[in-house]
Structure formats: structure tokens, C-alpha cells
PDB file of C-alpha atoms in Angstrom:
ATOM      1  CA  MET A1248      16.321 -21.070   1.236  1.00 33.00           C
ATOM      2  CA  LEU A1249      13.140 -19.673  -0.239  1.00 34.00           C
ATOM      3  CA  GLN A1250      12.894 -16.803  -2.630  1.00 34.00           C
ATOM      4  CA  ARG A1251       9.826 -14.598  -2.411  1.00 34.00           C
ATOM      5  CA  THR A1252       8.786 -11.367  -3.970  1.00 32.00           C
ATOM      6  CA  ALA A1253       8.656  -8.124  -2.033  1.00 30.00           C
ATOM      7  CA  VAL A1254       5.408  -6.507  -1.010  1.00 30.00           C
ATOM      8  CA  VAL A1255       5.412  -2.951  -2.287  1.00 27.00           C
ATOM      9  CA  THR A1256       3.332  -0.262  -0.644  1.00 27.00           C
ATOM     10  CA  ALA A1257       2.097   1.250  -3.859  1.00 27.00           C
ATOM     11  CA  ALA A1258      -0.011   4.374  -3.673  1.00 28.00           C
ATOM     12  CA  LEU A1259      -2.436   5.451  -6.369  1.00 25.00           C
ATOM     13  CA  LEU A1260      -2.829   9.161  -6.988  1.00 28.00           C
ATOM     14  CA  ILE A1261      -5.816  11.475  -6.862  1.00 25.00           C
ATOM     15  CA  THR A1262      -6.148  15.217  -7.341  1.00 27.00           C
ATOM     16  CA  LEU A1263      -7.404  16.381  -3.946  1.00 30.00           C
ATOM     17  CA  VAL A1264      -4.616  18.798  -3.061  1.00 32.00           C
ATOM     18  CA  SER A1265      -5.297  22.454  -2.486  1.00 29.00           C
ATOM     19  CA  VAL A1266      -2.719  24.953  -3.696  1.00 31.00           C
ATOM     20  CA  THR A1267      -1.685  28.328  -2.417  1.00 31.00           C
ATOM     21  CA  GLY A1268       0.302  30.892  -4.328  1.00 31.00           C
ATOM     22  CA  CYS A1269      -0.826  30.059  -7.867  1.00 36.00           C
ATOM     23  CA  ALA A1270      -4.020  30.265  -9.869  1.00 30.00           C
ATOM     24  CA  VAL A1271      -5.577  26.816 -10.193  1.00 32.00           C
ATOM     25  CA  GLY A1272      -7.973  26.038 -12.985  1.00 29.00           C
ATOM     26  CA  PRO A1273     -10.496  23.214 -13.398  1.00 28.00           C
ATOM     27  CA  GLY A1274      -9.175  19.795 -12.468  1.00 33.00           C
ATOM     28  CA  GLY A1275      -6.389  21.171 -10.291  1.00 39.00           C
ATOM     29  CA  ALA A1276      -4.343  22.439 -13.234  1.00 43.00           C
ATOM     30  CA  ALA A1277      -2.540  25.739 -13.593  1.00 44.00           C
ATOM     31  CA  SER A1278      -0.314  27.334 -16.192  1.00 42.00           C
ATOM     32  CA  SER A1279       3.394  27.557 -15.475  1.00 43.00           C
ATOM     33  CA  ALA A1280       3.061  31.263 -16.255  1.00 43.00           C
ATOM     34  CA  ASP A1281       1.686  31.540 -12.714  1.00 46.00           C
ATOM     35  CA  PRO A1282       4.077  31.592  -9.742  1.00 48.00           C
ATOM     36  CA  ALA A1283       5.108  27.994  -9.014  1.00 57.00           C
ATOM     37  CA  ALA A1284       3.684  26.912  -5.661  1.00 68.00           C
ATOM     38  CA  VAL A1285       4.582  23.989  -3.440  1.00 76.00           C
ATOM     39  CA  PRO A1286       1.455  21.797  -3.182  1.00 82.00           C
ATOM     40  CA  GLN A1287      -0.286  21.739   0.174  1.00 83.00           C
ATOM     41  CA  LEU A1288      -2.624  19.059   1.485  1.00 85.00           C
ATOM     42  CA  ASP A1289      -6.169  20.282   2.022  1.00 87.00           C
ATOM     43  CA  PRO A1290      -6.679  20.699   5.813  1.00 91.00           C
ATOM     44  CA  GLN A1291      -9.934  18.735   5.779  1.00 90.00           C
ATOM     45  CA  VAL A1292      -8.299  15.831   3.938  1.00 90.00           C
ATOM     46  CA  ALA A1293      -5.355  15.900   6.354  1.00 91.00           C
ATOM     47  CA  SER A1294      -7.727  15.882   9.321  1.00 93.00           C
ATOM     48  CA  MET A1295      -9.627  12.861   7.999  1.00 93.00           C
ATOM     49  CA  LEU A1296      -6.390  10.951   7.446  1.00 93.00           C
ATOM     50  CA  ASP A1297      -5.243  11.816  10.973  1.00 94.00           C
ATOM     51  CA  ASP A1298      -8.572  10.674  12.414  1.00 95.00           C
ATOM     52  CA  ALA A1299      -8.302   7.368  10.558  1.00 95.00           C
ATOM     53  CA  LEU A1300      -4.769   6.841  11.865  1.00 95.00           C
ATOM     54  CA  ARG A1301      -5.807   7.508  15.466  1.00 96.00           C
ATOM     55  CA  THR A1302      -8.736   5.102  15.081  1.00 96.00           C
ATOM     56  CA  VAL A1303      -6.428   2.355  13.839  1.00 96.00           C
ATOM     57  CA  GLN A1304      -3.830   3.010  16.536  1.00 96.00           C
ATOM     58  CA  ALA A1305      -6.525   2.573  19.197  1.00 97.00           C
ATOM     59  CA  SER A1306      -7.964  -0.598  17.664  1.00 97.00           C
ATOM     60  CA  PRO A1307      -7.678  -3.912  19.569  1.00 97.00           C
ATOM     61  CA  GLY A1308      -4.746  -6.065  18.496  1.00 98.00           C
ATOM     62  CA  VAL A1309      -2.825  -3.218  16.815  1.00 98.00           C
ATOM     63  CA  ALA A1310       0.791  -2.921  17.980  1.00 97.00           C
ATOM     64  CA  SER A1311       1.716   0.099  15.841  1.00 94.00           C
ATOM     65  CA  ALA A1312       0.381   2.168  12.959  1.00 94.00           C
ATOM     66  CA  THR A1313       1.963   4.889  10.848  1.00 92.00           C
ATOM     67  CA  ASN A1314       0.958   6.916   7.818  1.00 92.00           C
ATOM     68  CA  ARG A1315       3.237   8.664   5.344  1.00 88.00           C
ATOM     69  CA  ILE A1316       1.731  11.309   3.063  1.00 88.00           C
ATOM     70  CA  GLU A1317       3.551  12.449  -0.058  1.00 86.00           C
ATOM     71  CA  LEU A1318       2.581  15.304  -2.358  1.00 87.00           C
ATOM     72  CA  HIS A1319       3.031  14.997  -6.104  1.00 87.00           C
ATOM     73  CA  GLN A1320       3.342  17.736  -8.704  1.00 88.00           C
ATOM     74  CA  ARG A1321       3.307  17.084 -12.446  1.00 89.00           C
ATOM     75  CA  TRP A1322       3.888  19.357 -15.442  1.00 91.00           C
ATOM     76  CA  THR A1323       2.577  18.468 -18.888  1.00 94.00           C
ATOM     77  CA  ALA A1324       3.508  20.064 -22.206  1.00 93.00           C
ATOM     78  CA  ALA A1325       0.860  21.081 -24.740  1.00 91.00           C
ATOM     79  CA  ASP A1326       1.376  17.801 -26.637  1.00 92.00           C
ATOM     80  CA  GLY A1327       0.718  15.753 -23.466  1.00 92.00           C
ATOM     81  CA  THR A1328       4.361  14.949 -22.757  1.00 93.00           C
ATOM     82  CA  ASP A1329       5.341  14.748 -19.083  1.00 93.00           C
ATOM     83  CA  VAL A1330       7.934  17.498 -18.548  1.00 94.00           C
ATOM     84  CA  THR A1331       8.104  17.357 -14.750  1.00 90.00           C
ATOM     85  CA  PRO A1332      11.576  18.450 -13.598  1.00 89.00           C
ATOM     86  CA  PRO A1333      13.552  15.545 -12.074  1.00 88.00           C
ATOM     87  CA  GLY A1334      13.589  15.634  -8.303  1.00 86.00           C
ATOM     88  CA  LEU A1335      10.583  17.944  -7.938  1.00 86.00           C
ATOM     89  CA  ASP A1336       8.602  15.540  -5.742  1.00 85.00           C
ATOM     90  CA  ALA A1337      11.685  14.838  -3.635  1.00 82.00           C
ATOM     91  CA  TRP A1338      12.114  18.576  -3.080  1.00 84.00           C
ATOM     92  CA  ASN A1339       8.439  19.111  -2.272  1.00 82.00           C
ATOM     93  CA  ASN A1340       8.488  16.237   0.256  1.00 81.00           C
ATOM     94  CA  ARG A1341      11.892  16.955   1.811  1.00 78.00           C
ATOM     95  CA  ASP A1342      10.224  17.868   5.105  1.00 72.00           C
ATOM     96  CA  ALA A1343       7.713  14.991   5.056  1.00 66.00           C
ATOM     97  CA  GLY A1344       9.641  13.118   7.722  1.00 58.00           C
ATOM     98  CA  PRO A1345      11.908  10.059   7.662  1.00 54.00           C
ATOM     99  CA  ALA A1346      12.259   8.130   4.449  1.00 51.00           C
ATOM    100  CA  ALA A1347       9.583   5.524   3.956  1.00 48.00           C
ATOM    101  CA  PRO A1348      10.624   2.210   5.527  1.00 48.00           C
ATOM    102  CA  PRO A1349      11.387  -0.746   3.272  1.00 46.00           C
ATOM    103  CA  PRO A1350       8.512  -3.129   2.519  1.00 43.00           C
ATOM    104  CA  ILE A1351       7.620  -5.208   5.582  1.00 40.00           C
ATOM    105  CA  GLY A1352       7.259  -8.356   3.509  1.00 40.00           C
ATOM    106  CA  ALA A1353      10.114 -10.661   2.568  1.00 37.00           C
ATOM    107  CA  VAL A1354      12.613  -9.246   0.078  1.00 38.00           C
ATOM    108  CA  SER A1355      14.505 -11.430  -2.360  1.00 39.00           C
ATOM    109  CA  PRO A1356      18.292 -10.849  -2.465  1.00 39.00           C
ATOM    110  CA  ASP A1357      17.919 -10.807  -6.255  1.00 43.00           C
ATOM    111  CA  ASP A1358      15.454  -7.914  -6.081  1.00 45.00           C
ATOM    112  CA  PRO A1359      17.560  -4.882  -5.068  1.00 47.00           C
ATOM    113  CA  ALA A1360      15.853  -1.809  -3.687  1.00 52.00           C
ATOM    114  CA  VAL A1361      15.354   1.148  -5.987  1.00 51.00           C
ATOM    115  CA  PRO A1362      17.392   4.096  -4.681  1.00 57.00           C
ATOM    116  CA  PRO A1363      15.381   7.194  -3.759  1.00 61.00           C
ATOM    117  CA  MET A1364      15.365  10.226  -6.013  1.00 67.00           C
ATOM    118  CA  PRO A1365      18.047  12.656  -4.751  1.00 74.00           C
ATOM    119  CA  THR A1366      16.649  15.881  -3.325  1.00 81.00           C
ATOM    120  CA  PRO A1367      17.891  18.904  -5.303  1.00 83.00           C
ATOM    121  CA  SER A1368      19.463  21.769  -3.359  1.00 84.00           C
ATOM    122  CA  ALA A1369      17.013  24.183  -4.993  1.00 85.00           C
ATOM    123  CA  ARG A1370      13.456  23.713  -6.202  1.00 85.00           C
ATOM    124  CA  PRO A1371      13.549  22.659  -9.890  1.00 87.00           C
ATOM    125  CA  ALA A1372      11.892  25.149 -12.208  1.00 85.00           C
ATOM    126  CA  PRO A1373       9.162  23.862 -14.548  1.00 84.00           C
ATOM    127  CA  PRO A1374       9.366  24.615 -18.271  1.00 84.00           C
ATOM    128  CA  ALA A1375       7.470  27.593 -19.624  1.00 85.00           C
ATOM    129  CA  GLY A1376       4.024  26.938 -21.072  1.00 87.00           C
ATOM    130  CA  ALA A1377       3.460  23.630 -19.258  1.00 90.00           C
ATOM    131  CA  THR A1378       0.303  22.728 -17.343  1.00 91.00           C
ATOM    132  CA  GLU A1379       0.551  21.855 -13.647  1.00 88.00           C
ATOM    133  CA  SER A1380      -1.409  19.255 -11.683  1.00 88.00           C
ATOM    134  CA  HIS A1381      -1.223  18.233  -8.027  1.00 86.00           C
ATOM    135  CA  SER A1382      -2.063  14.982  -6.240  1.00 86.00           C
ATOM    136  CA  PHE A1383      -1.178  13.080  -3.073  1.00 86.00           C
ATOM    137  CA  SER A1384      -0.610   9.542  -1.858  1.00 87.00           C
ATOM    138  CA  SER A1385      -1.020   8.105   1.630  1.00 90.00           C
ATOM    139  CA  ALA A1386       0.613   4.852   2.793  1.00 90.00           C
ATOM    140  CA  PHE A1387      -0.609   3.312   6.066  1.00 93.00           C
ATOM    141  CA  VAL A1388       1.607   0.612   7.597  1.00 93.00           C
ATOM    142  CA  VAL A1389      -0.021  -1.326  10.452  1.00 95.00           C
ATOM    143  CA  MET A1390       1.673  -3.950  12.612  1.00 96.00           C
ATOM    144  CA  MET A1391      -0.664  -6.213  14.569  1.00 97.00           C
ATOM    145  CA  ASP A1392       0.189  -8.118  17.734  1.00 97.00           C
ATOM    146  CA  ALA A1393       1.519 -11.602  17.020  1.00 96.00           C
ATOM    147  CA  ASP A1394      -1.548 -13.101  18.734  1.00 96.00           C
ATOM    148  CA  ALA A1395      -4.079 -10.799  17.052  1.00 97.00           C
ATOM    149  CA  THR A1396      -7.246 -12.560  15.941  1.00 97.00           C
ATOM    150  CA  PRO A1397      -8.543 -12.533  12.358  1.00 98.00           C
ATOM    151  CA  SER A1398     -11.451 -10.373  13.549  1.00 98.00           C
ATOM    152  CA  GLU A1399      -9.047  -7.777  14.938  1.00 98.00           C
ATOM    153  CA  ALA A1400      -7.007  -7.744  11.730  1.00 98.00           C
ATOM    154  CA  ALA A1401     -10.158  -7.489   9.600  1.00 98.00           C
ATOM    155  CA  ALA A1402     -11.405  -4.522  11.624  1.00 98.00           C
ATOM    156  CA  VAL A1403      -8.507  -2.329  10.451  1.00 98.00           C
ATOM    157  CA  PRO A1404      -9.390  -1.949   6.728  1.00 97.00           C
ATOM    158  CA  VAL A1405     -13.107  -1.820   7.556  1.00 97.00           C
ATOM    159  CA  ALA A1406     -12.564   1.070   9.984  1.00 96.00           C
ATOM    160  CA  MET A1407     -10.340   2.931   7.525  1.00 95.00           C
ATOM    161  CA  ALA A1408     -12.892   2.621   4.729  1.00 94.00           C
ATOM    162  CA  LYS A1409     -15.509   4.268   6.969  1.00 94.00           C
ATOM    163  CA  GLN A1410     -13.356   7.385   7.371  1.00 92.00           C
ATOM    164  CA  ILE A1411     -11.419   7.644   4.095  1.00 92.00           C
ATOM    165  CA  ALA A1412     -12.909   8.072   0.639  1.00 86.00           C
ATOM    166  CA  TRP A1413      -9.962   8.070  -1.782  1.00 86.00           C
ATOM    167  CA  THR A1414      -8.108   5.615  -3.976  1.00 86.00           C
ATOM    168  CA  GLY A1415      -4.839   7.374  -3.120  1.00 88.00           C
ATOM    169  CA  VAL A1416      -4.624   5.464   0.188  1.00 92.00           C
ATOM    170  CA  THR A1417      -2.863   2.128   0.596  1.00 92.00           C
ATOM    171  CA  LEU A1418      -2.785  -0.122   3.663  1.00 94.00           C
ATOM    172  CA  THR A1419      -0.062  -2.672   4.373  1.00 94.00           C
ATOM    173  CA  LEU A1420      -1.091  -4.863   7.315  1.00 96.00           C
ATOM    174  CA  GLN A1421       1.190  -7.420   8.933  1.00 95.00           C
ATOM    175  CA  VAL A1422       0.682 -10.071  11.592  1.00 97.00           C
ATOM    176  CA  PRO A1423       4.132 -11.061  12.935  1.00 96.00           C
ATOM    177  CA  ALA A1424       5.166 -14.677  13.348  1.00 94.00           C
ATOM    178  CA  GLY A1425       3.987 -16.428  16.497  1.00 94.00           C
ATOM    179  CA  PRO A1426       4.621 -19.794  18.156  1.00 93.00           C
ATOM    180  CA  GLU A1427       2.333 -21.650  15.750  1.00 94.00           C
ATOM    181  CA  HIS A1428       2.216 -19.466  12.637  1.00 96.00           C
ATOM    182  CA  VAL A1429       4.492 -17.629  10.230  1.00 95.00           C
ATOM    183  CA  ARG A1430       4.365 -13.934   9.438  1.00 95.00           C
ATOM    184  CA  SER A1431       1.627 -12.807   7.051  1.00 95.00           C
ATOM    185  CA  THR A1432       1.267  -9.542   5.139  1.00 94.00           C
ATOM    186  CA  VAL A1433      -1.638  -8.155   3.158  1.00 95.00           C
ATOM    187  CA  THR A1434      -1.708  -4.940   1.129  1.00 93.00           C
ATOM    188  CA  TYR A1435      -4.964  -3.188   0.250  1.00 94.00           C
ATOM    189  CA  SER A1436      -4.118  -1.025  -2.782  1.00 90.00           C
ATOM    190  CA  GLY A1437      -6.362   1.933  -3.555  1.00 89.00           C
ATOM    191  CA  THR A1438      -9.500   0.310  -2.164  1.00 91.00           C
ATOM    192  CA  PHE A1439     -10.582   3.053   0.215  1.00 92.00           C
ATOM    193  CA  ASP A1440     -13.062   4.852  -2.029  1.00 90.00           C
ATOM    194  CA  GLN A1441     -15.755   2.308  -1.194  1.00 92.00           C
ATOM    195  CA  ARG A1442     -17.206   0.307   1.655  1.00 93.00           C
ATOM    196  CA  ILE A1443     -15.144  -2.746   2.550  1.00 94.00           C
ATOM    197  CA  PRO A1444     -17.636  -5.451   3.596  1.00 94.00           C
ATOM    198  CA  ASP A1445     -17.006  -7.031   7.003  1.00 96.00           C
ATOM    199  CA  GLU A1446     -17.288 -10.495   5.501  1.00 96.00           C
ATOM    200  CA  THR A1447     -14.695  -9.755   2.807  1.00 96.00           C
ATOM    201  CA  ALA A1448     -12.136  -8.354   5.252  1.00 97.00           C
ATOM    202  CA  LEU A1449     -12.760 -11.229   7.656  1.00 98.00           C
ATOM    203  CA  GLY A1450     -12.438 -13.755   4.825  1.00 97.00           C
ATOM    204  CA  VAL A1451      -9.036 -12.306   3.886  1.00 97.00           C
ATOM    205  CA  ALA A1452      -7.794 -12.203   7.495  1.00 98.00           C
ATOM    206  CA  SER A1453      -9.100 -15.683   8.301  1.00 98.00           C
ATOM    207  CA  GLY A1454      -7.612 -17.138   5.132  1.00 97.00           C
ATOM    208  CA  LEU A1455      -4.208 -15.656   5.908  1.00 97.00           C
ATOM    209  CA  ALA A1456      -4.361 -16.895   9.503  1.00 97.00           C
ATOM    210  CA  THR A1457      -5.234 -20.399   8.328  1.00 97.00           C
ATOM    211  CA  LEU A1458      -2.441 -20.483   5.751  1.00 96.00           C
ATOM    212  CA  ALA A1459       0.072 -18.964   8.175  1.00 96.00           C
ATOM    213  CA  ALA A1460      -0.557 -21.886  10.535  1.00 97.00           C
ATOM    214  CA  THR A1461      -0.387 -24.541   7.786  1.00 95.00           C
ATOM    215  CA  PRO A1462       2.606 -26.916   8.080  1.00 94.00           C
ATOM    216  CA  GLY A1463       5.049 -26.358   5.242  1.00 92.00           C
ATOM    217  CA  VAL A1464       4.197 -22.672   4.703  1.00 92.00           C
ATOM    218  CA  THR A1465       7.236 -20.512   5.415  1.00 91.00           C
ATOM    219  CA  GLY A1466       6.138 -17.125   4.050  1.00 90.00           C
ATOM    220  CA  LEU A1467       2.865 -15.467   3.115  1.00 93.00           C
ATOM    221  CA  GLU A1468       1.941 -12.228   1.342  1.00 92.00           C
ATOM    222  CA  ALA A1469      -1.323 -11.178  -0.287  1.00 93.00           C
ATOM    223  CA  SER A1470      -2.454  -8.190  -2.344  1.00 92.00           C
ATOM    224  CA  ILE A1471      -6.043  -6.964  -2.584  1.00 93.00           C
ATOM    225  CA  PRO A1472      -6.657  -4.751  -5.656  1.00 91.00           C
ATOM    226  CA  GLN A1473      -8.694  -1.576  -5.966  1.00 91.00           C
ATOM    227  CA  THR A1474     -11.706  -3.561  -7.159  1.00 90.00           C
ATOM    228  CA  MET A1475     -11.811  -5.434  -3.804  1.00 92.00           C
ATOM    229  CA  ARG A1476     -12.021  -8.629  -5.855  1.00 92.00           C
ATOM    230  CA  VAL A1477      -9.833 -10.971  -3.830  1.00 93.00           C
ATOM    231  CA  ASP A1478      -9.549 -13.378  -6.761  1.00 90.00           C
ATOM    232  CA  TYR A1479      -8.109 -10.551  -8.884  1.00 91.00           C
ATOM    233  CA  GLY A1480      -5.361  -9.982  -6.353  1.00 90.00           C
ATOM    234  CA  SER A1481      -2.316 -12.137  -5.752  1.00 90.00           C
ATOM    235  CA  LEU A1482      -0.996 -14.548  -3.154  1.00 91.00           C
ATOM    236  CA  THR A1483       2.703 -15.250  -2.664  1.00 90.00           C
ATOM    237  CA  ILE A1484       3.559 -18.327  -0.608  1.00 91.00           C
ATOM    238  CA  GLY A1485       6.903 -19.782   0.429  1.00 89.00           C
ATOM    239  CA  VAL A1486       6.789 -23.570   0.873  1.00 89.00           C
ATOM    240  CA  SER A1487       9.213 -26.073   2.387  1.00 88.00           C
ATOM    241  CA  PRO A1488      10.012 -28.913   1.923  1.00 87.00           C
ATOM    242  CA  ALA A1489       9.787 -28.829  -1.849  1.00 76.00           C
ATOM    243  CA  ASP A1490       7.793 -31.990  -2.412  1.00 84.00           C
ATOM    244  CA  GLY A1491       4.491 -32.920  -3.940  1.00 86.00           C
ATOM    245  CA  ALA A1492       2.841 -33.840  -0.657  1.00 90.00           C
ATOM    246  CA  THR A1493       3.541 -30.423   0.872  1.00 89.00           C
ATOM    247  CA  LEU A1494       2.290 -28.630  -2.223  1.00 88.00           C
ATOM    248  CA  ALA A1495      -0.865 -30.712  -2.367  1.00 90.00           C
ATOM    249  CA  ARG A1496      -1.588 -30.022   1.288  1.00 91.00           C
ATOM    250  CA  VAL A1497      -1.074 -26.263   0.881  1.00 92.00           C
ATOM    251  CA  HIS A1498      -3.182 -26.135  -2.286  1.00 91.00           C
ATOM    252  CA  GLY A1499      -5.931 -27.993  -0.442  1.00 93.00           C
ATOM    253  CA  VAL A1500      -5.927 -25.391   2.339  1.00 95.00           C
ATOM    254  CA  ILE A1501      -5.976 -22.495  -0.155  1.00 94.00           C
ATOM    255  CA  ASP A1502      -9.050 -23.928  -1.832  1.00 93.00           C
ATOM    256  CA  GLU A1503     -10.946 -23.663   1.464  1.00 95.00           C
ATOM    257  CA  THR A1504     -10.184 -19.957   1.956  1.00 96.00           C
ATOM    258  CA  ALA A1505     -11.146 -16.633   0.344  1.00 95.00           C
ATOM    259  CA  PHE A1506      -8.034 -17.029  -1.833  1.00 94.00           C
ATOM    260  CA  ALA A1507      -9.328 -20.120  -3.654  1.00 92.00           C
ATOM    261  CA  GLU A1508      -9.394 -18.402  -7.062  1.00 90.00           C
ATOM    262  CA  THR A1509      -6.624 -15.878  -6.444  1.00 89.00           C
ATOM    263  CA  THR A1510      -3.513 -15.794  -8.647  1.00 83.00           C
ATOM    264  CA  LEU A1511      -0.855 -17.822  -6.835  1.00 81.00           C
ATOM    265  CA  HIS A1512       2.843 -16.982  -6.819  1.00 74.00           C
ATOM    266  CA  GLY A1513       5.774 -18.731  -5.192  1.00 59.00           C
ATOM    267  CA  SER A1514       9.048 -20.511  -5.710  1.00 48.00           C
ATOM    268  CA  PHE A1515      11.494 -22.892  -4.165  1.00 44.00           C
ATOM    269  CA  GLY A1516      15.099 -22.017  -3.510  1.00 42.00           C
ATOM    270  CA  ASN A1517      16.160 -23.406  -6.893  1.00 39.00           C
ATOM    271  CA  GLY A1518      13.658 -21.220  -8.750  1.00 42.00           C
ATOM    272  CA  ALA A1519      11.198 -23.996  -9.588  1.00 43.00           C
ATOM    273  CA  LYS A1520       7.576 -22.921  -9.510  1.00 45.00           C
ATOM    274  CA  PRO A1521       5.263 -24.792  -7.107  1.00 47.00           C
TER     275      PRO A1521
END
């Protein structure tokens, strides 16, 4: 039994939310003396996110694609202390649709899920004199066909980066297990404010495909950071059997991929590090 870490669809925040019903000052901030407004996503931003989703859904090799948008509202006291009322985001996003699905990567039984923030029955009131700021996050989850090629998988983040220009977007991309390879998952975290080079995306997809088909590999998850530096990301690999020959073979394959210098994580069932 292998123990692996969970892939978390983390979403970085940016202040690109338009607000109705309150006076907004520079930087998206407003005084709590103004009427408290529920944040609203700018229609142009929403349209661009929708266009990106439709592009991905129509891409070759894509089995399914979803996007969940959440709005965030923060209140800060004059001394910089965060005084956001508990449950405010949950209330603001109560109509955002079904709860976000659990991570599509492997989840360790020793890593319990964090329960969601309960939604208050009424909108929490912010404290007087606090400053308000709005932001949003967008989490794309894309499932490829089990026989999708590395080129098809690589085309997804490249296409998204051509239509989206914000760090608040995260992509979790999975290729399910097939007859000759295990499941692989890669998360691009906050990278979509820049061009994603074709060769970088293809290097990531090809490396994952190669490792997923390597004998002895039983699980595979990668994370690409906002910098798009693959070697600054992480790679989590499950390996069996737990012997030196298997580890040496897997390490040898890693060294021939885009993940050669990436931080490596993994464990055997007894907790020993590979």
C-alpha cells in the first residue's frame, strides 16, 4: 500500500472583480461606511473564462472540463489586521453551484479533508471603519481521454494561456490510467498571466507520459508553479516494489525528462522515503 500526498487545486487571488452597490476606491477598496455589496465578477472577465472553457472542452483528447469561480471579499482594519467576518465568502458563493469536487489526485488516508466553511443563514456584517477588497479565483479541472497523447495534453494549458491573463486561475489536468500506464495528474498554479511555451508544456506532458508507463511507478502527480519553472515545482511518485533496483530505474527515467531537477516526493507504505 502506497501513501501519496493529495493534489490540491489551489487558486491565487487577484483584484479584478467589479462591484455594484458600494463606492470603490483605488485598488478595489471601499470603506465599510458604504453599503456592503456582494462582489460581482466583471462581465468581460467572465466571458473570457467561459471562452477558455469552451475552447478546452472542444480540444482533441479532452473527455471533460469544468471551471469553478469563487468570489472573495476581505475587510482590513486600520492597523492592517484581517477582520473579515467568518463565513462571508461561503455566503457570497452560496449560489456558485455544487461544492468543489475533491482533488482528483490520490489522497492519503492520513490526510483528512478540511471541512468547508458553513454558510451563515444571513450575510455577516463587516466591522465599522474597515476597508474592503474584492478578488476572485478560478479552478479549471480537465480530464483527458485515457489514450490522449502528450501533444493533446500539452495543448490544454497552452490554449488557456492564450485566452486568460490572470494568476488567479489554476488548472488541474489528469490523464486516467490506461492498459499500459498509471494515472497522472499535473496542476498549473497561477501560471496564466504569461505565455506558456509549447515546448515547456510538451516537455511536462511527455515526461508524465513516460513516467506513467515506467514499470514500478504506481502513482504520479506534478505541480508547476507560477514561475513556470518546472524544476521549482514538485513531483510525487508512488513506487512498488520497494527495492533499490526499482528506485534506480525510476530515477534514471526521471533524469531523462523535464522533471530532472524537480523536487521529488514519495514514500513507501511503511513511510520510508525513496
